[in-house]
Amino acid sequence: MKAIEIEGLIKEFDGIRAVDGISLEIEYGEIFSLLGPNGAGKTTTISILATLLKPTKGKARVNGYDVVTQAAKVRHSIGIVFQDPSLDDRLTARENLDIHGRLYHMKKDERKKRIEEVLEMVELRERADSLVKTFSGGMRRRLEIARGLMHKPRILFLDEPTLGLDPQTRRHIWNYIEKLRDEGVTVLLTTHYMEEADKLADRVAIIDRGKIVALGSPSELKDSIGGDVIKIKCSNADKMAAILSSNGFNAMIVDNEIIIKAKKAEKEIPRIFSLAKGIEIKSIMYKEPSLEDVFIHYTGKAYREEAGDEMEAIKRRWRMRR
Amino acid sequence: MEDEKMMGDVYAVYLRELIRLWRQKVRLVTTIVMPLLWLGVIGNAFNNAFKMPFKGDFLSFLTPGILVMTMVFTSTISGITTVFDREFGFLKEMLVAPIKRESILIGKMLGGVTQAILQGVIIIILAIIMGVNFKGVAAIPGMLLTMFLVSIAFVSFGLAVASKMTSMEGFQMVMNFLIQPMIFLSGAFYPTKMLPSWLKIGVKLNPLTYGVDAMRYFAIGINEFNVVIDLMVMIVLSIVFILLGGYLFRKS
């Protein structure tokens, strides 16, 4: 049995496909990341797995239970940290955890003991009896993670856990997520931060427009695009790309830059210069591929972390804090 | 076993409401300023200006009406804020927990009812201080029962309205076009006998009239209708609103 099994999952909203035939399996104990731009279908997928939405077509099993017919059992098996804040900020940290424990039918002694454990884990013990209203964004996030773990779920869903947090806090949260690996919790993490998936995940599924475009460990994915990435800026990108393509390179234009892959980039660069007759090369660089290059390779388009949407999310969160 | 579990779930939801209520105790006091103005100013002013068409003073006549008015306002608003919980995310936390939707609904309703009844009790105490003549200790169970029925009905009504509502402007509409007329036509502020006959039709069709009548009967022993009919109307109203509110809330 796998922790999560998804088969041909489809979700339509008014005829628009948010999730378009996703299939994948996640092992117990794995940290698995769904990586993709905003609107790729990550949150919809998590919502289906958490039994908050019903799939239009396809099947999904979580901890061996069907998400449609055995919803209550699925809910007992999972913890979830939502993308939007969901703490009660008029309650203290301890009260938030206690109510959560009650909702998951934990006995009184069990709740008491577990509250200390999870607060210890996210280093919030001293603030246990402060109102959540007084917490910073990072502290709230940590408390939400603690709450997600409160009832000892086998599987934890983290939907954009570091969205809108500053880099330092983000690193802090990453540390906690890495600790989960030691606890044997299976983690399904959605993110649109490449770095986050690269750093944390054992395996990554890159998703775009509701479809999985690539799946594997971060290093497998980076190897799969075949060597280094060379980026060229020049006076006539179209013409240059055509020349390169006719000379055996696989050239792609993304954002007015030419991108080619090469096994040994340092040997190919002199050839590129000799081919560029009459075209001025403004800059040329090469690097080892990142997950961003993997995304570009499989979707043929630039990856944007969509700052606009992120600002919206930060604003939303800020409003809620008041 | 299942029932026991559900009790625990309802209690968990209700407990949160109680903690929130406790944290907002200042608001609990400030929201009774309005009813107190009615009693203290209007009540006392009219007390001396008019002779009532039956025994007793105007202040004692007005108090049950103000109690019902407070129940209606507080309950409707608390029903509406339940739905706004959705915006603040905590509802999601409860929806993903392994509990029945009914438990959430019942826990929340009880929270709203508790808040309304607490305010009612404060008003009763202050009214006694102002010299209102209640029927004594015997008045208490009947008054509590009426408060309960009115508030459960209007918490559910608030839920129903808010489930269909998308903005706070909608809330103003409901208050101005539904709640206010219902209160003004309920005989909360004056004996309905004094109205012209065409307005009396509105009074008779208004379910709240019977709530006010029951409250007045239990509180000071004055009533226009049979109190059994009053209570029947309130029970039917509660059931209809609970079903409607529950249905719309679940659907939204």
Coordinates of C-alpha atoms in Angstrom, one line a residue:
Chain A
M1 CA 0.0 0.0 0.0
K2 CA 1.2 3.5 -0.8
A3 CA 0.6 6.6 1.3
I4 CA -1.2 8.3 -1.6
E5 CA -2.5 6.8 -4.8
I6 CA -4.0 9.1 -7.5
E7 CA -5.4 7.7 -10.7
G8 CA -6.6 9.8 -13.6
L9 CA -7.8 12.6 -11.4
I10 CA -9.9 15.3 -13.1
K11 CA -11.5 18.3 -11.6
E12 CA -13.6 20.7 -13.6
F13 CA -15.0 24.0 -12.5
D14 CA -17.8 25.2 -14.9
G15 CA -16.2 23.2 -17.7
I16 CA -12.7 24.5 -17.0
R17 CA -10.2 21.8 -16.1
A18 CA -8.2 22.7 -13.0
V19 CA -6.8 19.2 -12.7
D20 CA -6.5 17.4 -16.0
G21 CA -5.8 13.7 -15.5
I22 CA -3.2 13.5 -12.8
S23 CA -1.8 10.0 -11.8
L24 CA 0.8 9.5 -9.2
E25 CA 1.9 7.4 -6.2
I26 CA 3.6 8.6 -3.1
E27 CA 5.4 6.2 -0.7
Y28 CA 5.1 6.3 3.1
G29 CA 7.9 8.5 4.7
E30 CA 8.5 10.4 1.5
I31 CA 8.6 14.2 1.2
F32 CA 6.9 14.8 -2.1
S33 CA 6.4 18.2 -3.8
L34 CA 3.9 19.4 -6.3
L35 CA 5.7 22.2 -8.0
G36 CA 4.1 24.6 -10.4
P37 CA 3.1 28.2 -11.1
N38 CA -0.1 29.7 -9.5
G39 CA -3.2 28.2 -11.0
A40 CA -1.5 25.0 -12.0
G41 CA -4.0 22.9 -10.0
K42 CA -1.9 22.2 -6.9
T43 CA -4.3 23.5 -4.3
T44 CA -7.3 21.8 -6.1
T45 CA -5.4 18.5 -6.0
I46 CA -4.7 18.9 -2.2
S47 CA -8.3 19.9 -1.6
I48 CA -9.5 16.7 -3.3
L49 CA -7.1 14.6 -1.3
A50 CA -8.3 16.3 1.9
T51 CA -11.9 15.5 1.0
L52 CA -12.9 19.2 0.7
L53 CA -13.7 18.8 -3.0
K54 CA -15.1 15.9 -4.9
P55 CA -13.2 14.8 -8.1
T56 CA -15.1 15.1 -11.4
K57 CA -13.5 11.9 -12.5
G58 CA -10.8 9.5 -11.4
K59 CA -9.8 8.0 -8.1
A60 CA -7.7 8.9 -5.2
R61 CA -6.7 6.9 -2.1
V62 CA -5.1 8.4 1.0
N63 CA -3.6 6.0 3.6
G64 CA -5.5 3.3 1.7
Y65 CA -8.9 5.0 2.0
D66 CA -10.9 6.3 -0.8
V67 CA -11.3 10.1 -0.6
V68 CA -15.0 10.0 -1.7
T69 CA -16.4 6.9 -0.1
Q70 CA -14.3 6.8 3.1
A71 CA -13.9 10.5 3.8
A72 CA -14.0 10.3 7.6
K73 CA -11.2 7.8 7.6
V74 CA -9.1 9.9 5.3
R75 CA -9.6 12.9 7.5
H76 CA -8.4 11.0 10.5
S77 CA -5.2 10.0 8.6
I78 CA -4.2 13.5 7.5
G79 CA -3.1 16.8 8.9
I80 CA -3.2 19.9 6.8
V81 CA -1.7 23.3 6.7
F82 CA -3.8 25.5 4.4
Q83 CA -2.5 28.1 2.1
D84 CA -4.6 30.8 3.8
P85 CA -4.4 31.2 7.6
S86 CA -6.9 29.2 9.5
L87 CA -6.1 29.8 13.2
D88 CA -8.5 31.4 15.5
D89 CA -6.5 34.5 16.5
R90 CA -8.7 35.3 19.5
L91 CA -7.6 32.0 21.1
T92 CA -4.2 31.2 22.5
A93 CA -1.8 28.8 20.9
R94 CA -2.7 26.2 23.4
E95 CA -6.4 26.7 23.0
N96 CA -6.1 26.3 19.2
L97 CA -4.3 23.0 19.7
D98 CA -6.7 21.8 22.4
I99 CA -9.8 22.5 20.2
H100 CA -8.0 20.7 17.4
G101 CA -7.3 17.7 19.6
R102 CA -11.0 17.6 20.6
L103 CA -12.1 17.7 17.0
Y104 CA -9.9 14.6 16.4
H105 CA -11.3 12.8 19.4
M106 CA -8.1 12.8 21.5
K107 CA -8.4 12.0 25.2
K108 CA -7.6 14.7 27.7
D109 CA -4.3 13.3 28.9
E110 CA -3.2 12.6 25.4
R111 CA -4.1 16.2 24.3
K112 CA -2.1 17.7 27.2
K113 CA 1.0 15.6 26.4
R114 CA 0.8 16.1 22.7
I115 CA 0.4 19.9 23.0
E116 CA 3.7 20.2 24.8
E117 CA 5.4 17.9 22.2
V118 CA 4.3 19.8 19.2
L119 CA 4.9 23.2 20.7
E120 CA 8.4 22.1 21.6
M121 CA 9.0 21.0 18.1
V122 CA 8.1 24.4 16.6
E123 CA 9.8 26.3 19.5
L124 CA 6.6 28.0 20.7
R125 CA 6.4 26.7 24.2
E126 CA 7.0 30.0 25.9
R127 CA 4.2 31.6 23.8
A128 CA 1.8 28.7 24.5
D129 CA -0.6 31.0 26.4
S130 CA -0.4 34.1 24.3
L131 CA -3.2 35.0 22.0
V132 CA -2.5 34.2 18.4
K133 CA -3.4 37.7 17.5
T134 CA 0.0 38.8 18.9
F135 CA 1.9 36.3 16.7
S136 CA 4.0 37.2 13.7
G137 CA 3.4 35.6 10.3
G138 CA 6.2 33.1 10.8
M139 CA 5.0 32.1 14.3
R140 CA 1.5 31.5 13.0
R141 CA 2.8 29.3 10.3
R142 CA 4.8 27.3 12.8
L143 CA 1.7 27.0 15.0
E144 CA -0.3 25.8 12.0
I145 CA 2.3 23.1 11.4
A146 CA 2.2 22.1 15.0
R147 CA -1.6 21.9 14.8
G148 CA -1.4 19.8 11.6
L149 CA 0.7 17.3 13.5
M150 CA -1.3 17.4 16.8
H151 CA -3.3 14.3 16.2
K152 CA -0.3 12.3 14.9
P153 CA -1.4 12.0 11.3
R154 CA 0.5 9.6 9.0
I155 CA 0.3 12.1 6.2
L156 CA 0.7 15.9 6.3
F157 CA -0.4 18.2 3.6
L158 CA 1.4 21.5 3.4
D159 CA -0.1 23.9 0.9
E160 CA 2.4 26.7 0.1
P161 CA 3.8 26.7 3.6
T162 CA 6.2 29.6 3.1
L163 CA 4.1 31.8 0.9
G164 CA 4.6 35.5 1.7
L165 CA 7.2 34.8 4.4
D166 CA 10.6 36.6 4.5
P167 CA 13.6 34.5 3.5
Q168 CA 14.9 34.0 7.0
T169 CA 11.5 32.8 8.3
R170 CA 11.2 30.6 5.2
R171 CA 14.5 28.8 6.1
H172 CA 13.2 28.4 9.6
I173 CA 10.1 26.6 8.4
W174 CA 12.2 24.4 6.1
N175 CA 14.1 23.2 9.1
Y176 CA 10.8 22.0 10.7
I177 CA 9.8 20.3 7.5
E178 CA 13.1 18.4 7.4
K179 CA 12.6 17.3 10.9
L180 CA 9.3 15.7 9.8
R181 CA 11.3 13.3 7.8
D182 CA 12.9 11.9 10.9
E183 CA 9.5 11.5 12.5
G184 CA 8.5 9.3 9.6
V185 CA 5.6 11.5 8.5
T186 CA 4.7 11.5 4.8
V187 CA 4.6 15.0 3.5
L188 CA 2.9 16.3 0.5
L189 CA 4.1 19.8 -0.1
T190 CA 2.9 22.2 -2.8
T191 CA 5.0 25.2 -3.7
H192 CA 5.7 27.5 -6.5
Y193 CA 9.2 28.2 -5.1
M194 CA 11.7 26.2 -7.1
E195 CA 14.3 26.4 -4.4
E196 CA 11.9 25.0 -1.8
A197 CA 11.1 21.9 -3.8
D198 CA 14.7 21.4 -4.7
K199 CA 15.9 21.6 -1.1
L200 CA 13.1 19.7 0.7
A201 CA 11.6 17.1 -1.6
D202 CA 12.7 13.5 -2.2
R203 CA 10.6 13.6 -5.4
V204 CA 9.0 16.4 -7.3
A205 CA 6.1 16.4 -9.7
I206 CA 6.2 19.5 -11.9
I207 CA 2.7 20.5 -12.8
D208 CA 1.4 23.0 -15.3
R209 CA -2.2 23.6 -16.3
G210 CA -3.5 20.7 -14.3
K211 CA -1.1 18.1 -15.9
I212 CA 2.1 16.5 -14.6
V213 CA 4.9 17.4 -17.1
A214 CA 7.8 15.8 -15.2
L215 CA 8.3 13.6 -12.2
G216 CA 11.4 12.4 -10.4
S217 CA 13.9 13.4 -7.8
P218 CA 15.3 16.9 -8.2
S219 CA 18.7 15.6 -9.4
E220 CA 17.0 13.1 -11.8
L221 CA 14.9 15.9 -13.2
K222 CA 17.9 18.2 -13.7
D223 CA 19.9 15.4 -15.3
S224 CA 17.0 14.6 -17.6
I225 CA 17.4 17.7 -19.6
G226 CA 20.8 16.7 -20.8
G227 CA 23.8 18.6 -19.4
D228 CA 24.4 22.3 -18.9
V229 CA 22.2 25.2 -19.9
I230 CA 23.6 27.9 -22.1
K231 CA 21.7 31.2 -22.3
I232 CA 22.5 33.7 -25.1
K233 CA 21.4 37.3 -25.6
C234 CA 21.9 38.6 -29.1
S235 CA 20.7 41.2 -31.6
N236 CA 18.5 38.8 -33.6
A237 CA 17.3 36.0 -31.5
D238 CA 15.1 34.4 -34.2
K239 CA 17.8 34.3 -36.8
M240 CA 20.4 33.0 -34.3
A241 CA 18.1 30.3 -33.1
A242 CA 17.5 29.1 -36.7
I243 CA 21.2 29.0 -37.3
L244 CA 21.9 27.0 -34.1
S245 CA 19.1 24.6 -34.8
S246 CA 20.4 23.8 -38.3
N247 CA 23.7 23.1 -36.8
G248 CA 22.6 20.4 -34.4
F249 CA 21.7 22.4 -31.4
N250 CA 18.2 22.2 -29.8
A251 CA 17.5 26.0 -29.4
M252 CA 14.5 27.5 -27.7
I253 CA 13.6 31.1 -27.3
V254 CA 12.2 32.1 -23.9
D255 CA 11.7 35.7 -23.0
N256 CA 13.9 36.9 -26.0
E257 CA 16.8 34.7 -24.8
I258 CA 18.0 31.7 -26.6
I259 CA 18.4 28.6 -24.4
I260 CA 20.3 25.5 -25.5
K261 CA 21.4 22.4 -23.6
A262 CA 24.9 21.0 -24.1
K263 CA 26.9 18.2 -22.5
K264 CA 30.1 20.2 -22.3
A265 CA 29.1 23.8 -22.5
E266 CA 32.7 25.2 -22.3
K267 CA 33.5 23.4 -25.6
E268 CA 30.4 24.5 -27.4
I269 CA 30.7 28.2 -26.7
P270 CA 33.5 28.9 -29.2
R271 CA 31.4 27.1 -31.8
I272 CA 28.5 29.3 -31.1
F273 CA 30.6 32.4 -31.6
S274 CA 31.9 31.1 -34.9
L275 CA 28.3 30.4 -36.1
A276 CA 27.1 33.9 -35.2
K277 CA 28.0 35.7 -38.4
G278 CA 26.6 39.1 -38.6
I279 CA 24.7 38.7 -35.3
E280 CA 26.0 40.5 -32.3
I281 CA 26.1 38.4 -29.2
K282 CA 25.5 40.6 -26.2
S283 CA 26.0 38.1 -23.5
I284 CA 26.5 34.4 -23.1
M285 CA 26.4 32.3 -20.0
Y286 CA 26.2 28.7 -18.9
K287 CA 25.3 27.0 -15.7
E288 CA 24.2 23.7 -14.3
P289 CA 20.5 23.2 -14.7
S290 CA 18.1 24.2 -12.0
L291 CA 14.5 23.1 -11.5
E292 CA 13.5 26.3 -13.3
D293 CA 15.4 25.1 -16.4
V294 CA 13.6 21.8 -16.0
F295 CA 10.3 23.6 -16.1
I296 CA 11.3 25.6 -19.1
H297 CA 12.5 22.4 -20.8
Y298 CA 9.2 20.6 -20.4
T299 CA 6.7 23.4 -20.9
G300 CA 8.6 25.6 -23.4
K301 CA 7.8 28.7 -21.4
A302 CA 9.4 30.9 -18.8
Y303 CA 8.7 30.2 -15.2
R304 CA 7.3 33.2 -13.2
E305 CA 6.8 33.1 -9.5
E306 CA 4.0 35.5 -10.3
A307 CA 4.8 38.3 -8.0
G308 CA 1.3 39.9 -8.4
D309 CA -0.5 36.9 -7.0
E310 CA 1.9 36.7 -4.2
M311 CA 1.4 40.3 -3.2
E312 CA -2.3 39.5 -3.1
A313 CA -1.7 36.6 -0.8
I314 CA 0.5 38.7 1.5
K315 CA -2.1 41.4 1.6
R316 CA -4.9 38.9 2.3
R317 CA -2.9 37.6 5.2
W318 CA -2.1 41.0 6.6
R319 CA -5.8 41.9 6.5
M320 CA -6.6 38.8 8.5
R321 CA -4.1 39.6 11.1
R322 CA -6.1 42.6 12.2
Chain B
M1 CA -20.9 5.6 20.9
E2 CA -21.6 7.6 17.8
D3 CA -23.9 10.0 19.7
E4 CA -21.3 10.4 22.4
K5 CA -18.7 11.3 19.8
M6 CA -21.0 13.8 18.3
M7 CA -21.7 15.4 21.7
G8 CA -17.9 15.8 22.1
D9 CA -17.7 17.4 18.7
V10 CA -20.5 19.8 19.3
Y11 CA -18.9 20.6 22.7
A12 CA -15.5 21.3 21.0
V13 CA -17.1 23.8 18.6
Y14 CA -19.2 25.3 21.4
L15 CA -16.2 25.6 23.7
R16 CA -14.4 27.7 21.1
E17 CA -17.5 30.0 20.9
L18 CA -17.5 30.3 24.7
I19 CA -13.8 31.2 24.8
R20 CA -14.3 33.8 22.1
L21 CA -17.4 35.2 23.9
W22 CA -15.4 35.5 27.1
R23 CA -12.6 37.3 25.3
Q24 CA -15.1 39.8 24.0
K25 CA -16.9 40.4 27.2
V26 CA -16.4 44.1 26.8
R27 CA -18.4 43.9 23.5
L28 CA -21.1 42.0 25.3
V29 CA -21.5 45.0 27.6
T30 CA -21.3 47.6 24.9
T31 CA -24.0 46.0 22.8
I32 CA -26.5 46.3 25.5
V33 CA -26.2 50.1 25.5
M34 CA -28.9 50.3 22.9
P35 CA -31.5 48.4 24.8
L36 CA -30.6 50.2 27.9
L37 CA -31.2 53.6 26.2
W38 CA -34.7 52.3 25.2
L39 CA -35.5 51.3 28.7
G40 CA -33.9 54.1 30.5
V41 CA -34.9 57.0 28.3
I42 CA -37.9 56.0 26.2
G43 CA -39.3 53.8 28.9
N44 CA -39.1 56.4 31.6
A45 CA -40.2 59.3 29.5
F46 CA -43.3 57.5 28.2
N47 CA -43.9 56.1 31.7
N48 CA -45.1 59.5 32.8
A49 CA -46.6 60.7 29.5
F50 CA -49.1 58.0 28.8
K51 CA -51.7 56.0 30.8
M52 CA -51.6 52.4 29.7
P53 CA -54.9 50.8 28.7
F54 CA -54.3 48.1 31.4
K55 CA -52.8 47.7 34.8
G56 CA -49.1 48.4 35.3
D57 CA -46.6 50.9 34.1
F58 CA -45.1 51.5 30.7
L59 CA -41.5 50.6 31.7
S60 CA -42.6 47.1 32.8
F61 CA -44.6 46.8 29.6
L62 CA -41.7 47.8 27.4
T63 CA -39.0 45.6 29.1
P64 CA -40.2 42.2 27.6
G65 CA -40.4 43.9 24.2
I66 CA -36.8 45.2 24.5
L67 CA -35.7 41.7 25.6
V68 CA -37.1 40.2 22.4
M69 CA -35.6 43.0 20.3
T70 CA -32.2 42.3 21.8
M71 CA -32.5 38.5 21.2
V72 CA -33.4 39.1 17.6
F73 CA -30.5 41.5 16.9
T74 CA -27.8 39.6 18.7
S75 CA -28.9 36.3 17.3
T76 CA -29.2 37.4 13.7
I77 CA -25.8 39.0 13.9
S78 CA -24.2 36.0 15.4
G79 CA -25.7 33.8 12.8
I80 CA -24.3 36.0 10.1
T81 CA -20.8 36.1 11.6
T82 CA -20.8 32.3 11.6
V83 CA -20.7 32.5 7.9
F84 CA -18.0 35.1 7.9
D85 CA -15.9 32.6 9.8
R86 CA -15.5 31.0 6.4
E87 CA -13.5 34.1 5.3
F88 CA -11.3 33.8 8.3
G89 CA -10.4 30.3 7.6
F90 CA -11.2 28.6 10.8
L91 CA -14.3 27.0 9.3
K92 CA -11.9 25.1 7.0
E93 CA -10.1 23.7 10.0
M94 CA -13.4 22.3 11.2
L95 CA -14.6 21.1 7.8
V96 CA -11.5 19.0 7.3
A97 CA -11.8 17.5 10.8
P98 CA -13.4 14.0 11.1
I99 CA -16.7 15.4 12.5
K100 CA -20.1 15.8 11.1
R101 CA -21.3 19.0 9.5
E102 CA -24.2 19.0 11.9
S103 CA -21.9 19.1 14.9
I104 CA -20.4 22.4 13.6
L105 CA -23.8 23.8 12.9
I106 CA -25.2 22.9 16.3
G107 CA -22.2 24.1 18.3
K108 CA -22.2 27.4 16.5
M109 CA -26.0 27.9 17.0
L110 CA -25.6 27.1 20.7
G111 CA -22.8 29.7 20.9
G112 CA -25.1 32.4 19.4
V113 CA -27.9 31.4 21.7
T114 CA -25.7 31.6 24.7
Q115 CA -24.5 35.1 23.8
A116 CA -28.1 36.3 23.3
I117 CA -29.4 34.8 26.5
L118 CA -26.4 36.2 28.5
Q119 CA -27.4 39.7 27.2
G120 CA -31.0 39.0 28.1
V121 CA -30.1 38.1 31.6
I122 CA -28.0 41.3 32.0
I123 CA -31.0 43.4 30.8
I124 CA -33.3 41.6 33.2
I125 CA -31.0 42.4 36.1
L126 CA -30.7 46.1 35.1
A127 CA -34.5 46.3 34.6
I128 CA -35.1 45.0 38.1
I129 CA -32.7 47.7 39.4
M130 CA -34.8 50.3 37.4
G131 CA -37.8 49.1 39.3
V132 CA -39.6 46.9 36.7
N133 CA -42.1 44.6 38.4
F134 CA -41.6 41.1 37.1
K135 CA -43.9 38.2 38.3
G136 CA -41.2 37.1 40.7
V137 CA -39.1 33.9 40.5
A138 CA -41.9 32.2 38.7
A139 CA -41.3 34.4 35.7
I140 CA -37.8 33.1 35.1
P141 CA -38.3 29.6 33.4
G142 CA -40.9 31.0 31.0
M143 CA -38.8 34.0 30.1
L144 CA -35.7 31.8 29.5
L145 CA -37.7 29.4 27.3
T146 CA -39.0 32.4 25.2
M147 CA -35.5 33.8 24.9
F148 CA -34.2 30.4 23.8
L149 CA -36.9 30.0 21.2
V150 CA -36.5 33.5 19.8
S151 CA -32.7 33.3 19.7
I152 CA -32.5 29.8 18.1
A153 CA -34.9 30.9 15.4
F154 CA -33.0 34.1 14.6
V155 CA -29.5 32.5 14.8
S156 CA -30.8 30.1 12.2
F157 CA -32.3 33.0 10.3
G158 CA -29.0 34.8 10.3
L159 CA -27.3 31.6 9.0
A160 CA -29.8 31.3 6.2
V161 CA -29.4 35.0 5.2
A162 CA -25.6 35.0 5.4
S163 CA -25.3 31.8 3.4
K164 CA -27.0 33.6 0.5
M165 CA -25.2 36.9 1.1
T166 CA -22.0 38.1 -0.5
S167 CA -21.4 41.5 1.1
M168 CA -22.0 43.5 4.2
E169 CA -24.4 45.8 2.3
G170 CA -26.7 42.8 2.1
F171 CA -26.6 42.7 5.9
Q172 CA -27.8 46.3 6.1
M173 CA -30.7 45.4 3.7
V174 CA -31.8 42.5 5.8
M175 CA -31.7 44.6 9.0
N176 CA -33.6 47.5 7.5
F177 CA -36.1 45.7 5.4
L178 CA -36.8 42.6 7.5
I179 CA -35.7 42.8 11.0
Q180 CA -36.6 46.4 11.9
P181 CA -40.2 46.1 10.5
M182 CA -40.7 42.9 12.3
I183 CA -39.7 44.5 15.6
F184 CA -41.8 47.6 15.0
L185 CA -44.8 45.5 14.1
S186 CA -44.4 43.1 17.0
G187 CA -46.0 45.2 19.7
A188 CA -42.6 45.3 21.4
F189 CA -42.9 49.1 22.1
Y190 CA -46.6 49.6 22.4
P191 CA -49.9 47.8 22.9
T192 CA -51.0 46.7 19.4
K193 CA -54.6 47.5 20.3
M194 CA -53.7 51.2 19.6
L195 CA -53.0 50.5 15.9
P196 CA -55.4 51.2 13.0
S197 CA -56.9 47.9 11.8
W198 CA -54.9 47.7 8.5
L199 CA -51.7 47.7 10.5
K200 CA -53.1 45.1 12.8
I201 CA -53.0 42.6 9.9
G202 CA -49.3 43.1 9.7
V203 CA -49.0 42.5 13.4
K204 CA -51.0 39.3 13.3
L205 CA -49.0 37.9 10.4
N206 CA -45.7 38.8 12.1
P207 CA -44.4 35.7 14.0
L208 CA -42.4 37.9 16.3
T209 CA -45.7 39.3 17.7
Y210 CA -46.2 36.0 19.4
G211 CA -42.7 35.9 20.8
V212 CA -43.2 39.3 22.4
D213 CA -46.6 38.3 23.7
A214 CA -45.2 35.1 25.3
M215 CA -42.4 37.1 26.9
R216 CA -44.8 39.7 28.2
Y217 CA -47.1 37.0 29.6
F218 CA -44.2 35.2 31.5
A219 CA -42.6 38.5 32.6
I220 CA -45.5 40.6 33.8
G221 CA -48.6 38.6 33.2
I222 CA -50.1 40.7 30.3
N223 CA -51.0 39.0 27.1
E224 CA -53.2 39.4 24.0
F225 CA -53.2 35.8 22.7
N226 CA -53.2 32.4 24.3
V227 CA -49.7 31.7 25.5
V228 CA -49.9 28.1 24.1
I229 CA -50.5 29.5 20.7
D230 CA -47.6 32.0 21.2
L231 CA -45.2 29.2 22.0
M232 CA -46.5 27.0 19.2
V233 CA -45.8 29.8 16.7
M234 CA -42.3 30.3 18.1
I235 CA -41.5 26.5 18.0
V236 CA -42.8 26.2 14.4
L237 CA -40.8 29.3 13.5
S238 CA -37.6 27.9 15.1
I239 CA -38.0 24.6 13.3
V240 CA -38.5 26.2 9.9
F241 CA -35.6 28.5 10.3
I242 CA -33.3 25.8 11.7
L243 CA -34.1 23.6 8.7
L244 CA -33.7 26.5 6.3
G245 CA -30.5 27.8 7.9
G246 CA -29.1 24.3 8.2
Y247 CA -29.9 23.5 4.5
L248 CA -28.5 26.8 3.1
F249 CA -25.4 26.6 5.3
R250 CA -24.5 23.1 4.2
K251 CA -25.1 24.0 0.6
S252 CA -22.9 27.1 0.6

